[in-house]
mmCIF file of C-alpha atoms in Angstrom:
data_model
loop_
_atom_site.group_PDB
_atom_site.id
_atom_site.type_symbol
_atom_site.label_atom_id
_atom_site.label_comp_id
_atom_site.label_asym_id
_atom_site.label_seq_id
_atom_site.Cartn_x
_atom_site.Cartn_y
_atom_site.Cartn_z
ATOM 1 C CA MET A 21 -23.893 -42.183 -40.284
ATOM 2 C CA CYS A 22 -25.763 -43.563 -37.294
ATOM 3 C CA GLY A 23 -22.596 -44.815 -35.609
ATOM 4 C CA LYS A 24 -21.073 -41.370 -35.037
ATOM 5 C CA PRO A 25 -23.839 -39.974 -32.839
ATOM 6 C CA GLN A 26 -23.783 -43.185 -30.785
ATOM 7 C CA ARG A 27 -20.024 -42.928 -30.214
ATOM 8 C CA ARG A 28 -20.450 -39.283 -29.255
ATOM 9 C CA ARG A 29 -23.112 -40.209 -26.687
ATOM 10 C CA ARG A 30 -20.855 -42.884 -25.170
ATOM 11 C CA VAL A 31 -17.974 -40.392 -24.801
ATOM 12 C CA VAL A 32 -20.233 -37.905 -22.996
ATOM 13 C CA SER A 33 -21.471 -40.697 -20.729
ATOM 14 C CA ARG A 34 -17.910 -41.615 -19.716
ATOM 15 C CA LYS A 35 -17.143 -37.996 -18.839
ATOM 16 C CA GLN A 36 -20.238 -37.776 -16.714
ATOM 17 C CA GLN A 37 -19.387 -41.006 -14.912
ATOM 18 C CA GLY A 38 -15.839 -39.810 -14.275
ATOM 19 C CA ALA A 39 -17.051 -36.520 -12.882
ATOM 20 C CA ALA A 40 -19.549 -38.283 -10.623
ATOM 21 C CA ALA A 41 -16.894 -40.697 -9.322
ATOM 22 C CA SER A 42 -14.507 -37.851 -8.535
ATOM 23 C CA GLY A 43 -17.183 -35.903 -6.670
ATOM 24 C CA ALA A 44 -16.818 -32.911 -8.981
ATOM 25 C CA ARG A 45 -19.741 -30.581 -9.485
ATOM 26 C CA ALA A 46 -20.269 -28.336 -12.456
ATOM 27 C CA VAL A 47 -19.401 -24.671 -11.953
ATOM 28 C CA ASP A 48 -22.230 -22.188 -12.174
ATOM 29 C CA ARG A 49 -21.365 -19.351 -14.540
ATOM 30 C CA ASN A 50 -24.405 -17.373 -13.415
ATOM 31 C CA ARG A 51 -23.105 -17.010 -9.865
ATOM 32 C CA ALA A 52 -21.242 -13.908 -8.755
ATOM 33 C CA GLU A 53 -18.540 -16.103 -7.202
ATOM 34 C CA PRO A 54 -15.539 -16.430 -9.569
ATOM 35 C CA LEU A 55 -15.075 -19.774 -11.308
ATOM 36 C CA HIS A 56 -11.712 -20.425 -9.656
ATOM 37 C CA ALA A 57 -13.264 -19.869 -6.210
ATOM 38 C CA GLN A 58 -16.023 -22.396 -7.015
ATOM 39 C CA VAL A 59 -13.451 -24.971 -8.141
ATOM 40 C CA ALA A 60 -11.266 -24.301 -5.082
ATOM 41 C CA ALA A 61 -14.234 -24.676 -2.714
ATOM 42 C CA ASP A 62 -15.097 -28.052 -4.252
ATOM 43 C CA LEU A 63 -11.510 -29.310 -4.032
ATOM 44 C CA MET A 64 -11.079 -27.985 -0.493
ATOM 45 C CA GLN A 65 -14.203 -29.823 0.583
ATOM 46 C CA ARG A 66 -12.718 -33.094 -0.674
ATOM 47 C CA VAL A 67 -9.639 -32.480 1.473
ATOM 48 C CA THR A 68 -11.379 -31.295 4.647
ATOM 49 C CA SER A 69 -14.005 -34.054 4.463
ATOM 50 C CA GLY A 70 -11.300 -36.729 4.353
ATOM 51 C CA MET A 71 -12.195 -37.847 0.836
ATOM 52 C CA TRP A 72 -8.616 -36.944 -0.104
ATOM 53 C CA PRO A 73 -6.381 -37.766 2.890
ATOM 54 C CA VAL A 74 -2.866 -36.412 3.449
ATOM 55 C CA GLY A 75 -0.496 -37.661 0.753
ATOM 56 C CA THR A 76 -3.155 -37.948 -1.965
ATOM 57 C CA ALA A 77 -2.001 -36.721 -5.367
ATOM 58 C CA LEU A 78 -4.559 -34.471 -7.035
ATOM 59 C CA PRO A 79 -5.656 -35.076 -10.632
ATOM 60 C CA SER A 80 -3.610 -33.314 -13.270
ATOM 61 C CA GLU A 81 -4.506 -29.799 -14.357
ATOM 62 C CA ALA A 82 -5.846 -31.236 -17.606
ATOM 63 C CA GLY A 83 -7.957 -33.729 -15.664
ATOM 64 C CA LEU A 84 -9.413 -31.001 -13.448
ATOM 65 C CA CYS A 85 -10.157 -28.868 -16.508
ATOM 66 C CA GLU A 86 -12.153 -31.765 -17.947
ATOM 67 C CA GLN A 87 -13.958 -32.490 -14.665
ATOM 68 C CA PHE A 88 -15.131 -28.910 -14.141
ATOM 69 C CA GLY A 89 -15.352 -27.769 -17.742
ATOM 70 C CA VAL A 90 -13.089 -24.753 -17.192
ATOM 71 C CA ALA A 91 -9.895 -23.344 -18.663
ATOM 72 C CA ARG A 92 -6.467 -24.248 -17.288
ATOM 73 C CA SER A 93 -5.990 -20.706 -15.964
ATOM 74 C CA VAL A 94 -9.055 -21.216 -13.733
ATOM 75 C CA VAL A 95 -7.684 -24.506 -12.385
ATOM 76 C CA ARG A 96 -4.299 -22.925 -11.696
ATOM 77 C CA GLN A 97 -5.922 -20.096 -9.738
ATOM 78 C CA ALA A 98 -7.900 -22.653 -7.716
ATOM 79 C CA LEU A 99 -4.764 -24.675 -6.944
ATOM 80 C CA ALA A 100 -2.922 -21.499 -5.956
ATOM 81 C CA GLN A 101 -5.747 -20.719 -3.543
ATOM 82 C CA MET A 102 -5.484 -24.191 -2.014
ATOM 83 C CA ALA A 103 -1.718 -23.833 -1.688
ATOM 84 C CA ALA A 104 -2.176 -20.475 0.047
ATOM 85 C CA ALA A 105 -4.557 -22.204 2.463
ATOM 86 C CA GLY A 106 -1.857 -24.762 3.247
ATOM 87 C CA LEU A 107 -3.924 -27.684 1.965
ATOM 88 C CA ILE A 108 -1.669 -28.805 -0.876
ATOM 89 C CA GLN A 109 1.969 -28.648 -1.869
ATOM 90 C CA ARG A 110 2.888 -27.837 -5.449
ATOM 91 C CA ASP A 111 6.279 -28.612 -6.953
ATOM 92 C CA VAL A 112 7.323 -27.920 -10.527
ATOM 93 C CA GLY A 113 6.898 -30.983 -12.720
ATOM 94 C CA ARG A 114 4.964 -32.936 -10.068
ATOM 95 C CA PRO A 115 1.276 -33.299 -9.256
ATOM 96 C CA ALA A 116 -0.068 -31.299 -6.327
ATOM 97 C CA VAL A 117 -0.250 -33.359 -3.122
ATOM 98 C CA VAL A 118 -2.518 -32.980 -0.096
ATOM 99 C CA CYS A 119 -0.398 -31.970 2.889
ATOM 100 C CA ALA A 120 -0.974 -31.984 6.632
ATOM 101 C CA PRO A 121 -3.312 -29.125 7.579
ATOM 102 C CA ARG A 122 -1.910 -26.066 9.264
ATOM 103 C CA PRO A 123 -3.927 -23.403 11.038
ATOM 104 C CA HIS A 124 -5.005 -20.262 9.242
ATOM 105 C CA ARG A 125 -3.700 -17.031 10.732
ATOM 106 C CA ARG A 126 -5.574 -13.977 11.914
ATOM 107 C CA MET A 127 -3.954 -10.610 12.569
ATOM 108 C CA VAL A 128 -5.770 -9.665 15.762
ATOM 109 C CA GLN A 129 -4.401 -6.135 16.075
ATOM 110 C CA ARG A 130 -5.945 -4.934 12.803
ATOM 111 C CA SER A 131 -9.373 -3.397 12.340
ATOM 112 C CA THR A 132 -9.874 -5.220 9.030
ATOM 113 C CA GLY A 133 -12.162 -8.212 9.406
ATOM 114 C CA LEU A 134 -11.467 -11.889 8.849
ATOM 115 C CA TYR A 135 -12.997 -11.777 5.347
ATOM 116 C CA GLU A 136 -10.578 -9.094 4.116
ATOM 117 C CA GLN A 137 -7.576 -10.777 5.689
ATOM 118 C CA PHE A 138 -8.385 -14.090 4.009
ATOM 119 C CA GLU A 139 -9.198 -12.397 0.715
ATOM 120 C CA HIS A 140 -5.783 -10.712 0.792
ATOM 121 C CA ILE A 141 -4.036 -14.113 0.680
ATOM 122 C CA GLY A 142 -6.423 -15.533 -1.932
ATOM 123 C CA LEU A 143 -8.715 -17.551 0.349
ATOM 124 C CA ALA A 144 -12.495 -17.597 -0.055
ATOM 125 C CA LEU A 145 -14.233 -17.305 3.316
ATOM 126 C CA GLN A 146 -17.792 -18.651 3.343
ATOM 127 C CA THR A 147 -20.263 -16.969 5.687
ATOM 128 C CA GLN A 148 -23.529 -18.558 6.797
ATOM 129 C CA ILE A 149 -26.015 -16.202 8.460
ATOM 130 C CA VAL A 150 -27.682 -17.967 11.392
ATOM 131 C CA ALA A 151 -29.617 -14.955 12.732
ATOM 132 C CA PHE A 152 -30.010 -11.270 11.908
ATOM 133 C CA GLU A 153 -32.641 -9.428 13.904
ATOM 134 C CA PRO A 154 -33.320 -6.696 16.465
ATOM 135 C CA ARG A 155 -32.596 -8.124 19.902
ATOM 136 C CA GLN A 156 -32.334 -6.894 23.478
ATOM 137 C CA ALA A 157 -28.756 -5.763 24.029
ATOM 138 C CA PRO A 158 -26.756 -7.006 27.028
ATOM 139 C CA PRO A 159 -25.824 -4.225 29.484
ATOM 140 C CA ASP A 160 -22.222 -3.831 28.292
ATOM 141 C CA VAL A 161 -23.349 -3.635 24.645
ATOM 142 C CA ALA A 162 -26.054 -1.073 25.455
ATOM 143 C CA THR A 163 -23.495 0.988 27.357
ATOM 144 C CA PHE A 164 -21.074 0.939 24.436
ATOM 145 C CA PHE A 165 -23.706 2.075 21.919
ATOM 146 C CA ASN A 166 -25.502 4.292 24.441
ATOM 147 C CA THR A 167 -28.752 2.641 23.308
ATOM 148 C CA ASP A 168 -30.416 -0.760 23.347
ATOM 149 C CA ASP A 169 -31.793 -0.286 19.811
ATOM 150 C CA VAL A 170 -29.378 -2.717 18.178
ATOM 151 C CA LEU A 171 -29.219 -5.489 15.610
ATOM 152 C CA PHE A 172 -27.868 -8.931 16.484
ATOM 153 C CA LEU A 173 -25.904 -10.802 13.801
ATOM 154 C CA GLU A 174 -24.956 -14.471 14.253
ATOM 155 C CA ARG A 175 -22.616 -16.070 11.700
ATOM 156 C CA VAL A 176 -20.640 -19.256 11.043
ATOM 157 C CA ARG A 177 -17.541 -18.793 8.908
ATOM 158 C CA SER A 178 -15.851 -21.594 6.967
ATOM 159 C CA VAL A 179 -13.029 -22.287 4.529
ATOM 160 C CA GLY A 180 -13.484 -25.139 2.080
ATOM 161 C CA GLY A 181 -16.442 -26.437 4.075
ATOM 162 C CA ALA A 182 -14.476 -26.570 7.357
ATOM 163 C CA ARG A 183 -15.841 -24.325 10.091
ATOM 164 C CA ILE A 184 -13.226 -22.014 11.586
ATOM 165 C CA ALA A 185 -15.146 -19.283 13.443
ATOM 166 C CA TYR A 186 -18.495 -18.589 15.107
ATOM 167 C CA VAL A 187 -19.399 -14.913 15.519
ATOM 168 C CA HIS A 188 -21.855 -12.778 17.480
ATOM 169 C CA THR A 189 -21.957 -9.145 16.342
ATOM 170 C CA TRP A 190 -24.053 -6.240 17.631
ATOM 171 C CA LEU A 191 -24.677 -3.258 15.333
ATOM 172 C CA PRO A 192 -26.405 0.135 15.749
ATOM 173 C CA ARG A 193 -29.832 -0.347 14.162
ATOM 174 C CA VAL A 194 -30.548 3.326 13.478
ATOM 175 C CA ARG A 195 -27.444 3.673 11.300
ATOM 176 C CA LEU A 196 -28.249 0.685 9.048
ATOM 177 C CA PRO A 197 -31.771 1.155 7.620
ATOM 178 C CA GLY A 198 -32.798 -1.554 5.169
ATOM 179 C CA LEU A 199 -29.810 -3.847 5.754
ATOM 180 C CA THR A 200 -30.768 -7.496 5.118
ATOM 181 C CA ALA A 201 -29.262 -10.863 5.972
ATOM 182 C CA ALA A 202 -29.007 -11.733 2.268
ATOM 183 C CA GLU A 203 -26.499 -8.899 1.762
ATOM 184 C CA LEU A 204 -24.207 -10.412 4.400
ATOM 185 C CA GLU A 205 -24.231 -14.015 3.167
ATOM 186 C CA ASN A 206 -20.709 -14.925 1.963
ATOM 187 C CA ALA A 207 -19.735 -11.270 2.216
ATOM 188 C CA SER A 208 -17.576 -8.893 4.209
ATOM 189 C CA LEU A 209 -19.598 -7.025 6.827
ATOM 190 C CA HIS A 210 -17.179 -4.086 6.744
ATOM 191 C CA ARG A 211 -17.359 -3.874 2.954
ATOM 192 C CA VAL A 212 -21.168 -3.899 2.979
ATOM 193 C CA LEU A 213 -21.223 -1.136 5.602
ATOM 194 C CA ALA A 214 -18.786 0.935 3.549
ATOM 195 C CA GLU A 215 -20.558 0.491 0.213
ATOM 196 C CA ARG A 216 -24.150 0.731 1.470
ATOM 197 C CA PHE A 217 -23.851 3.320 4.214
ATOM 198 C CA GLY A 218 -20.463 4.998 3.813
ATOM 199 C CA ILE A 219 -19.372 3.693 7.232
ATOM 200 C CA HIS A 220 -15.722 2.671 7.520
ATOM 201 C CA PRO A 221 -14.086 0.841 10.458
ATOM 202 C CA GLY A 222 -11.563 2.803 12.475
ATOM 203 C CA GLY A 223 -9.930 1.932 15.784
ATOM 204 C CA GLY A 224 -11.117 -0.203 18.653
ATOM 205 C CA ARG A 225 -10.091 -2.472 21.485
ATOM 206 C CA HIS A 226 -9.728 -6.260 21.416
ATOM 207 C CA HIS A 227 -9.049 -8.824 24.097
ATOM 208 C CA ILE A 228 -8.318 -12.541 23.832
ATOM 209 C CA ARG A 229 -8.810 -15.486 26.133
ATOM 210 C CA ALA A 230 -9.097 -19.249 26.008
ATOM 211 C CA VAL A 231 -12.522 -20.739 26.793
ATOM 212 C CA ALA A 232 -14.064 -24.198 26.878
ATOM 213 C CA ALA A 233 -16.779 -24.987 24.330
ATOM 214 C CA ASP A 234 -20.253 -25.391 25.772
ATOM 215 C CA GLU A 235 -22.854 -27.420 23.871
ATOM 216 C CA ALA A 236 -23.893 -24.513 21.628
ATOM 217 C CA LEU A 237 -20.317 -23.581 20.708
ATOM 218 C CA ALA A 238 -19.366 -27.230 20.200
ATOM 219 C CA LYS A 239 -22.251 -27.654 17.765
ATOM 220 C CA ALA A 240 -21.494 -24.414 15.918
ATOM 221 C CA LEU A 241 -17.807 -25.247 15.394
ATOM 222 C CA GLN A 242 -18.237 -29.030 15.148
ATOM 223 C CA VAL A 243 -15.922 -29.818 18.053
ATOM 224 C CA GLY A 244 -16.341 -31.780 21.276
ATOM 225 C CA VAL A 245 -17.913 -30.230 24.365
ATOM 226 C CA ASN A 246 -15.210 -28.657 26.592
ATOM 227 C CA SER A 247 -12.796 -28.409 23.653
ATOM 228 C CA PRO A 248 -10.512 -25.375 24.016
ATOM 229 C CA LEU A 249 -11.448 -22.402 21.854
ATOM 230 C CA LEU A 250 -9.754 -19.059 21.239
ATOM 231 C CA MET A 251 -12.166 -16.214 21.891
ATOM 232 C CA LEU A 252 -11.619 -12.732 20.472
ATOM 233 C CA GLN A 253 -13.921 -10.033 21.806
ATOM 234 C CA GLY A 254 -13.846 -6.425 20.805
ATOM 235 C CA GLU A 255 -15.524 -3.117 20.318
ATOM 236 C CA GLY A 256 -15.001 -1.196 17.095
ATOM 237 C CA ARG A 257 -15.537 2.414 16.171
ATOM 238 C CA ASP A 258 -15.757 4.042 12.782
ATOM 239 C CA THR A 259 -13.387 6.633 11.368
ATOM 240 C CA ASP A 260 -15.454 9.360 13.085
ATOM 241 C CA ASP A 261 -14.972 7.565 16.442
ATOM 242 C CA ALA A 262 -18.678 6.631 16.633
ATOM 243 C CA PRO A 263 -19.592 3.153 17.985
ATOM 244 C CA LEU A 264 -19.775 0.727 15.065
ATOM 245 C CA GLU A 265 -19.744 -2.885 16.312
ATOM 246 C CA TRP A 266 -19.433 -5.064 19.377
ATOM 247 C CA PHE A 267 -18.395 -8.620 18.589
ATOM 248 C CA THR A 268 -17.380 -11.937 20.089
ATOM 249 C CA THR A 269 -15.709 -14.529 17.856
ATOM 250 C CA TRP A 270 -14.940 -18.087 18.907
ATOM 251 C CA HIS A 271 -12.244 -19.756 16.775
ATOM 252 C CA HIS A 272 -11.657 -23.441 16.074
ATOM 253 C CA PRO A 273 -8.481 -24.318 18.020
ATOM 254 C CA ASP A 274 -6.928 -26.473 15.297
ATOM 255 C CA LYS A 275 -7.872 -24.408 12.244
ATOM 256 C CA LEU A 276 -7.014 -20.825 13.155
ATOM 257 C CA ALA A 277 -4.139 -19.201 15.052
ATOM 258 C CA PHE A 278 -3.730 -15.616 16.183
ATOM 259 C CA GLU A 279 -0.820 -13.591 14.910
ATOM 260 C CA VAL A 280 0.454 -10.247 16.199
ATOM 261 C CA ASP A 281 2.593 -8.086 13.925
ATOM 262 C CA VAL A 282 5.198 -6.293 16.020
ATOM 263 C CA SER A 283 7.369 -3.839 14.100
ATOM 264 C CA ARG A 284 9.449 -0.725 14.600
ATOM 265 C CA ASP A 285 7.811 1.210 11.749
ATOM 266 C CA GLY A 286 5.589 3.330 13.972
ATOM 267 C CA GLU A 287 8.447 4.032 16.361
ATOM 268 C CA SER A 288 10.750 5.025 13.499
ATOM 269 C CA LEU A 289 8.135 7.391 12.070
ATOM 270 C CA ALA A 290 7.545 8.962 15.480
ATOM 271 C CA ARG A 291 11.285 9.362 15.930
ATOM 272 C CA ARG A 292 11.646 11.183 12.599
ATOM 273 C CA VAL A 293 8.770 13.541 13.372
ATOM 274 C CA GLU A 294 10.075 14.281 16.855
ATOM 275 C CA SER A 295 13.617 14.961 15.653
ATOM 276 C CA ASN A 296 12.294 17.541 13.199
ATOM 277 C CA ARG A 297 10.355 19.555 15.716
ATOM 278 C CA LEU A 298 12.040 19.079 19.122
ATOM 279 C CA PRO A 299 15.321 20.348 20.592
ATOM 280 C CA ALA A 300 18.052 17.717 20.748
ATOM 281 C CA ALA A 301 17.753 17.074 24.483
ATOM 282 C CA ALA A 302 13.964 16.867 24.392
ATOM 283 C CA GLY A 303 14.109 14.614 21.335
ATOM 284 C CA ALA A 304 16.529 12.242 23.084
ATOM 285 C CA LYS A 305 14.207 11.957 26.093
ATOM 286 C CA LYS A 306 11.267 11.273 23.840
ATOM 287 C CA ARG A 307 13.182 8.597 21.952
ATOM 288 C CA VAL A 308 14.153 6.836 25.181
ATOM 289 C CA ALA A 309 10.539 6.976 26.374
ATOM 290 C CA ALA A 310 9.269 5.634 23.020
ATOM 291 C CA GLN A 311 11.735 2.736 23.139
ATOM 292 C CA ALA A 312 10.680 1.915 26.705
ATOM 293 C CA ASP A 313 7.020 1.970 25.691
ATOM 294 C CA ARG A 314 7.757 -0.329 22.751
ATOM 295 C CA ARG A 315 9.606 -2.810 24.993
ATOM 296 C CA GLN A 316 6.693 -2.811 27.433
ATOM 297 C CA GLU A 317 4.251 -3.428 24.581
ATOM 298 C CA ILE A 318 6.304 -6.376 23.300
ATOM 299 C CA GLU A 319 6.558 -7.807 26.824
ATOM 300 C CA ARG A 320 2.794 -7.416 27.267
ATOM 301 C CA ILE A 321 2.089 -9.269 24.001
ATOM 302 C CA GLU A 322 4.552 -12.035 24.879
ATOM 303 C CA ALA A 323 2.971 -12.431 28.333
ATOM 304 C CA MET A 324 -0.497 -12.602 26.741
ATOM 305 C CA ALA A 325 0.658 -15.294 24.307
ATOM 306 C CA ALA A 326 2.234 -17.315 27.132
ATOM 307 C CA ALA A 327 -0.927 -17.037 29.238
ATOM 308 C CA LEU A 328 -3.036 -18.199 26.303
ATOM 309 C CA ALA A 329 -0.768 -21.204 25.727
ATOM 310 C CA GLN A 330 -1.035 -22.171 29.403
ATOM 311 C CA ALA A 331 -4.817 -21.773 29.400
ATOM 312 C CA ILE A 332 -5.186 -23.916 26.288
ATOM 313 C CA ALA A 333 -2.923 -26.616 27.774
ATOM 314 C CA LYS A 334 -5.063 -26.721 30.936
ATOM 315 C CA LEU A 335 -8.257 -26.948 28.906
ATOM 316 C CA LYS A 336 -6.830 -29.805 26.849
ATOM 317 C CA GLN A 337 -5.782 -31.648 29.994
ATOM 318 C CA GLY A 338 -9.287 -31.225 31.410
ATOM 319 C CA ALA A 339 -10.892 -32.457 28.202
ATOM 320 C CA ALA A 340 -8.631 -35.532 28.146
ATOM 321 C CA SER A 341 -9.296 -36.510 31.777
#
């Protein structure tokens, strides 16, 4: 009778030792974060930290279930999230394998924030709040909001423990009474504004350029001083065209790439509307003008991409010399 409890204690001890050796941490069922996201974050950290280098085969699904104490469906969701992030490759009948990292992508022409874009593809974006306080607005920010009564928000954003973006955001203080930093930790700013204050992002204007990391940026993104960074700066308005945010985001050059979605959908819609309400001759002129505008827009985007590539190459050459 006494032997059974002893054997049971030894089995538990082996499980604990195995979990400790693998670096696994127990999931917290009291947290709002889904279990699969907690498992994925732990596994991603092993990859990005170098604990699991490229080519490493992950433990089996059954092994991961045992390590984390979760169901197989949770493990499969976590692995799917890692695959979507480009960290592992999964083939039927074979263990998942760590693959060479590829940069995440950001659609820079959309008003939706980075959090929503990552969430859409199943990636959990972690957000650390560095500062959130009233602060004197720079002249261009004060001009945009038509006031210097603003809030300054400083954030570091990561995926799987790897820092990918450092963000400065200015917000209109009078429109956001009672907003706290705790509400923005690991959260979407746009979603909080919509749910708490009924404020929804609308249009805006963005511009992109390559910059060299100074000491502060290098520390924030864990890169070398003078490393090339991609900077996205923009002003956003809400759906009522009122000033909503002014932001500057510096992106890690190896972990995030900009993507521009160029399509003919808008042109096709405009063409259908015009053909329904314009005489044939007028409609033809409008169509020609719309096509010319679209070609100019594509050429402008291509020129911007080429200029960015040249700027990054120069920065890399300077950093290497």
